[in-house]
C-alpha positions as a Python dict, from the first residue, in 0.01 Angstrom:
ca = {
    (1, 'D'): (0, 0, 0),
    (2, 'Q'): (-29, -371, 81),
    (3, 'Q'): (-299, -550, 273),
    (4, 'I'): (-310, -882, 459),
    (5, 'V'): (-643, -993, 606),
    (6, 'F'): (-709, -1295, 830),
    (7, 'E'): (-1065, -1422, 877),
    (8, 'V'): (-1224, -1681, 1105),
    (9, 'A'): (-1586, -1794, 1078),
    (10, 'M'): (-1817, -2052, 1235),
    (11, 'V'): (-2160, -2192, 1153),
    (12, 'Q'): (-2358, -2358, 1432),
    (13, 'P'): (-2703, -2465, 1308),
    (14, 'F'): (-2989, -2450, 1556),
    (15, 'E'): (-3196, -2723, 1391),
    (16, 'D'): (-3184, -2939, 1079),
    (17, 'D'): (-3446, -2782, 852),
    (18, 'G'): (-3302, -2935, 532),
    (19, 'I'): (-3213, -2592, 391),
    (20, 'G'): (-2892, -2470, 556),
    (21, 'A'): (-2590, -2623, 720),
    (22, 'R'): (-2656, -2953, 898),
    (23, 'D'): (-2337, -2971, 1107),
    (24, 'T'): (-2098, -2731, 1275),
    (25, 'Q'): (-1847, -2577, 1034),
    (26, 'F'): (-1535, -2366, 1084),
    (27, 'G'): (-1357, -2160, 820),
    (28, 'F'): (-1028, -1974, 802),
    (29, 'G'): (-925, -1729, 533),
    (30, 'L'): (-621, -1532, 430),
    (31, 'R'): (-616, -1252, 172),
    (32, 'Y'): (-316, -1064, 35),
    (33, 'Q'): (-353, -772, -201),
    (34, 'V'): (-113, -521, -345),
    (35, 'P'): (-162, -240, -597),
    (36, 'I'): (53, -273, -907),
    (37, 'N'): (-21, 84, -1013),
    (38, 'R'): (-317, 325, -988),
    (39, 'A'): (-534, 111, -1216),
    (40, 'W'): (-426, -250, -1148),
    (41, 'L'): (-453, -458, -831),
    (42, 'F'): (-334, -812, -754),
    (43, 'R'): (-530, -1015, -497),
    (44, 'A'): (-476, -1372, -372),
    (45, 'D'): (-700, -1569, -132),
    (46, 'A'): (-658, -1897, 54),
    (47, 'T'): (-934, -2069, 255),
    (48, 'Y'): (-956, -2376, 476),
    (49, 'Q'): (-1287, -2523, 594),
    (50, 'I'): (-1331, -2777, 874),
    (51, 'L'): (-1651, -2979, 841),
    (52, 'S'): (-1781, -3200, 1124),
    (53, 'D'): (-1898, -3504, 924),
    (54, 'A'): (-1705, -3457, 599),
    (55, 'E'): (-1353, -3418, 466),
    (56, 'D'): (-1187, -3081, 527),
    (57, 'N'): (-1169, -2848, 230),
    (58, 'F'): (-892, -2614, 105),
    (59, 'G'): (-901, -2359, -175),
    (60, 'V'): (-690, -2087, -334),
    (61, 'R'): (-756, -1823, -595),
    (62, 'A'): (-583, -1523, -747),
    (63, 'E'): (-712, -1233, -950),
    (64, 'L'): (-583, -936, -1137),
    (65, 'R'): (-828, -645, -1116),
    (66, 'R'): (-855, -328, -1319),
    (67, 'K'): (-1013, -26, -1152),
    (68, 'F'): (-1221, 214, -1363),
}
């Protein structure tokens, strides 16, 4: 009925082409979701990003979803 998901990601650019990531980046995510009833679902996410040459970044979000 409930779900907890952990995620880990990494970006390692091969060359600086001016389009994509310029430095190595790491990201961590956590998602929790639970059905309220057959039609409604609550989901919450938290993320943390580690950037090589910039300040680390943290974010959260929550949503209430209706299934059709």
